Tab-separated table of C-alpha atoms in Angstrom:
chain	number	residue	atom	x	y	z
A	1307	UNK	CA	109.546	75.971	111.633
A	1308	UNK	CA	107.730	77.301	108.484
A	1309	UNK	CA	104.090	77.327	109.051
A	1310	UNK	CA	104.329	77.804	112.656
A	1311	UNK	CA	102.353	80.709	114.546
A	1312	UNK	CA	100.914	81.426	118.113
A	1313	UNK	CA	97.162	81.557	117.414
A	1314	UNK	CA	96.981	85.632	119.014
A	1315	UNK	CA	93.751	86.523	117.152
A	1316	UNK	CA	90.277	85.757	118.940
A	1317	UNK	CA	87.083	87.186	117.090
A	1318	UNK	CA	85.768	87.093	120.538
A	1319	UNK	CA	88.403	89.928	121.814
A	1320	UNK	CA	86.950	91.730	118.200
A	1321	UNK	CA	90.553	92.341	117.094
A	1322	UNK	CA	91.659	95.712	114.795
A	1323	UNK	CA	94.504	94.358	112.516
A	1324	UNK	CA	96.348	97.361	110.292
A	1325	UNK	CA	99.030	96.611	108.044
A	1326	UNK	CA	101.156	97.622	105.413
A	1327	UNK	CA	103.143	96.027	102.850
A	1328	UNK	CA	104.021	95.556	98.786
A	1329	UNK	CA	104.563	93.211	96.662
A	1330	UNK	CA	108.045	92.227	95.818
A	1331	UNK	CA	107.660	91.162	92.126
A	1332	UNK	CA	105.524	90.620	88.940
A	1333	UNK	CA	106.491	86.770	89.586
A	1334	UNK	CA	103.515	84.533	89.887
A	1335	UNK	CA	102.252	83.856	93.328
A	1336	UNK	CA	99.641	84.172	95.723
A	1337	UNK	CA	100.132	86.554	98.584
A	1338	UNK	CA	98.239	86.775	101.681
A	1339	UNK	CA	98.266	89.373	105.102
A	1340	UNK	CA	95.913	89.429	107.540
A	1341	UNK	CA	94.794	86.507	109.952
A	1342	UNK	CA	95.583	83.221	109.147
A	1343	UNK	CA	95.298	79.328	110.733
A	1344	UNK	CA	98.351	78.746	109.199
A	1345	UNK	CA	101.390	80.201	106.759
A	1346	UNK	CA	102.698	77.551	105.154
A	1347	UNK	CA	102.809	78.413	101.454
A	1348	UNK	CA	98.525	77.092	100.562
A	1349	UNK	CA	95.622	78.691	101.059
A	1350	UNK	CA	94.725	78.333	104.433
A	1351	UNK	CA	91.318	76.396	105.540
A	1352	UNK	CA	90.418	79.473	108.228
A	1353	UNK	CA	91.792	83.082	108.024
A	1354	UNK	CA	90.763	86.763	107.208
A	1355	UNK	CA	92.814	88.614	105.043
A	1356	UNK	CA	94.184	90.206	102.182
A	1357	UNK	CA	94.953	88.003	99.323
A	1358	UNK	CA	95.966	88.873	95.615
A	1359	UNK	CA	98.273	87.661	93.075
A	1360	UNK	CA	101.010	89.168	90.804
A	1361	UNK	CA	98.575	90.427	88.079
A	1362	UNK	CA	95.352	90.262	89.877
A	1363	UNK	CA	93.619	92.598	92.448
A	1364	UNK	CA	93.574	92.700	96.129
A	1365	UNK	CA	90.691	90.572	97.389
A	1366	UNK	CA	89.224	90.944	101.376
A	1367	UNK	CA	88.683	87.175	102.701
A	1368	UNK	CA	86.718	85.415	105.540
A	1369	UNK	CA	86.932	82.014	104.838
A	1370	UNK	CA	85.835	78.735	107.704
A	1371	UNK	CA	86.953	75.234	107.088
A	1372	UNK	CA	87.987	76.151	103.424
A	1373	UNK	CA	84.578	78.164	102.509
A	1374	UNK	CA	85.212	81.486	102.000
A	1375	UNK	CA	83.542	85.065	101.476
A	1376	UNK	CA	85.335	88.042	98.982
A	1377	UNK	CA	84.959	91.382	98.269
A	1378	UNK	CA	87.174	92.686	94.919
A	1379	UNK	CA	88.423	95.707	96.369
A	1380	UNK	CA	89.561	96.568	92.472
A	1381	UNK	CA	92.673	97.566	93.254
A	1382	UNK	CA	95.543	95.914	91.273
A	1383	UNK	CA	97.924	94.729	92.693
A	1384	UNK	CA	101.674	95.698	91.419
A	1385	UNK	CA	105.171	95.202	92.232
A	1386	UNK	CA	106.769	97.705	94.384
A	1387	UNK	CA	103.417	99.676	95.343
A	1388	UNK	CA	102.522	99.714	99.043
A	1389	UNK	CA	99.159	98.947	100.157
A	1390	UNK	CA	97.906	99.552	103.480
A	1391	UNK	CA	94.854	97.400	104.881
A	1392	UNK	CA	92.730	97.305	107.697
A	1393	UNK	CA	90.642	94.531	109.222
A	1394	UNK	CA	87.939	94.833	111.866
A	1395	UNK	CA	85.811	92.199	113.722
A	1396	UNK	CA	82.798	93.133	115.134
A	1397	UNK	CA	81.185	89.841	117.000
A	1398	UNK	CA	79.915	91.115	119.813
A	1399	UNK	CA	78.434	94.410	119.521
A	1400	UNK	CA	75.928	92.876	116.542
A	1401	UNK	CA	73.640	90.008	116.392
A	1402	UNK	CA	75.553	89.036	113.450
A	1403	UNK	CA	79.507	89.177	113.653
A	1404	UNK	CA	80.570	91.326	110.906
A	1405	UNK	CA	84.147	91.927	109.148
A	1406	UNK	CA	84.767	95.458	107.851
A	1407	UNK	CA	87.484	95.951	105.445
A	1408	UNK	CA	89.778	99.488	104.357
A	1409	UNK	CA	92.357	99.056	101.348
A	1410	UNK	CA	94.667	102.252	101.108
A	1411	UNK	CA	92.122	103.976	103.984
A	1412	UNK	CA	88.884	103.695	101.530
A	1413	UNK	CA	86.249	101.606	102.936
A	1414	UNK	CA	86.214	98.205	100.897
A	1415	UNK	CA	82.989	96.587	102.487
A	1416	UNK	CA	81.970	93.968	104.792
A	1417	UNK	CA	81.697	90.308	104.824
A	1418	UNK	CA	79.467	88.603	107.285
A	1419	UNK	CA	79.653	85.113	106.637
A	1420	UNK	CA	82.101	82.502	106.523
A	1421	UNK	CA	84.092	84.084	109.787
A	1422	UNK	CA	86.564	81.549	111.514
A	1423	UNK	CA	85.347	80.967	115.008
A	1424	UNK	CA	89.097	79.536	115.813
A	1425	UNK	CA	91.539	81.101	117.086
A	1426	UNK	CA	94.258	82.505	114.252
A	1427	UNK	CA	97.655	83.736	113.741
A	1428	UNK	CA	98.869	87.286	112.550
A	1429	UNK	CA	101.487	87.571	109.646
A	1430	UNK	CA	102.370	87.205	105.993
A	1431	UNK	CA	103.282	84.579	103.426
A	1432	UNK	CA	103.145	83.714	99.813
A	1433	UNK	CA	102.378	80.797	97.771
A	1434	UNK	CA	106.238	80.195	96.627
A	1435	UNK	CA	108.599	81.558	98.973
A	1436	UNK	CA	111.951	81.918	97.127
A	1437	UNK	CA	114.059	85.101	96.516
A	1438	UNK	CA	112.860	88.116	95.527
A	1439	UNK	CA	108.688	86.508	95.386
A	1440	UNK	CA	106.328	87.494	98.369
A	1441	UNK	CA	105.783	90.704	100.333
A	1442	UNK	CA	107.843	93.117	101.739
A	1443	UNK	CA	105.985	94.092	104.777
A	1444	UNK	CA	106.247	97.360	106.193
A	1445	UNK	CA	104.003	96.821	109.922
A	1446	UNK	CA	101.691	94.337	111.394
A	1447	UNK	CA	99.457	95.474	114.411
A	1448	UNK	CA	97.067	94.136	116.475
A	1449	UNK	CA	94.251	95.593	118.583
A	1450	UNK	CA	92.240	93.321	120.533
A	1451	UNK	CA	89.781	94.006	123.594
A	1452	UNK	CA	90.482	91.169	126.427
A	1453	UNK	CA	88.412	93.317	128.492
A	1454	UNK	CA	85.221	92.620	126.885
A	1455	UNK	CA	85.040	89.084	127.752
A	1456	UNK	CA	86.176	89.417	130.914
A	1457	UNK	CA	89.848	88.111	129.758
């Protein structure tokens, strides 16, 4: 079903997500990779991610019950390039939870407010899914530390 995910990603288990992808056209969309609540074509009320659209650049997100936090990474996005990304939560190892960002392995920043507290999914989508628009997506991982909690 489209907008269905298992919820895998726990800020409390301080998940490492890497990915890589590119964009599939110049059409005119909204793209997003990362951690989401849901991928069903809208921006989603809780994720972090990547987001960007056909002409714009690629923007780092933390956004909780539809607030959100960006960094401009300035790098543009473009049709056919790939882009790799990593994401790192840091909740428990600082008295303020933290989300570190790397575009194309230079450091982007961090963001340390507006970071879900709910559980979230791991994946891809765009704002019009039809041929040919969205991301071709090269790898998804996940990293996460059940240990920590005691999971």
């Amino acid at each position: 079903t489209s907008g269905t995910i298992s919820l895998l990603v726990s800020r409390d288990f301080e998940p490492v997500m890497r990915m890589r992808w590119k964009q599939r056209t110049a059409t005119a969309a909204t793209r997003w990779i990362g951690a989401s609540l849901t991928f069903a074509g809208a921006t989603p009320t809780n994720g972090i991610y990547f987001r960007h659209t056909a002409a714009g650049n690629i923007i780092a997100v933390c956004r909780a019950a539809g607030a959100e936090t960006t960094i401009d990474t300035g790098v543009a996005a473009a049709a056919g390039v790939p882009h790799t990304g990593e994401i790192r939560v840091r909740s428990l190892v600082t008295a303020t939870p933290r989300v570190f960002f790397w575009l194309d392995r230079e450091y982007v920043g961090a963001i340390t407010t507006n970071i879900p507290t709910v559980d979230l999914g791991f994946g891809a989508h765009a704002s019009v899914v039809t041929s040919g628009v969205g991301l071709t997506v090269d790898y998804l991982r996940l990293e996460q530390n059940y240990n920590r909690v005691g999971g």
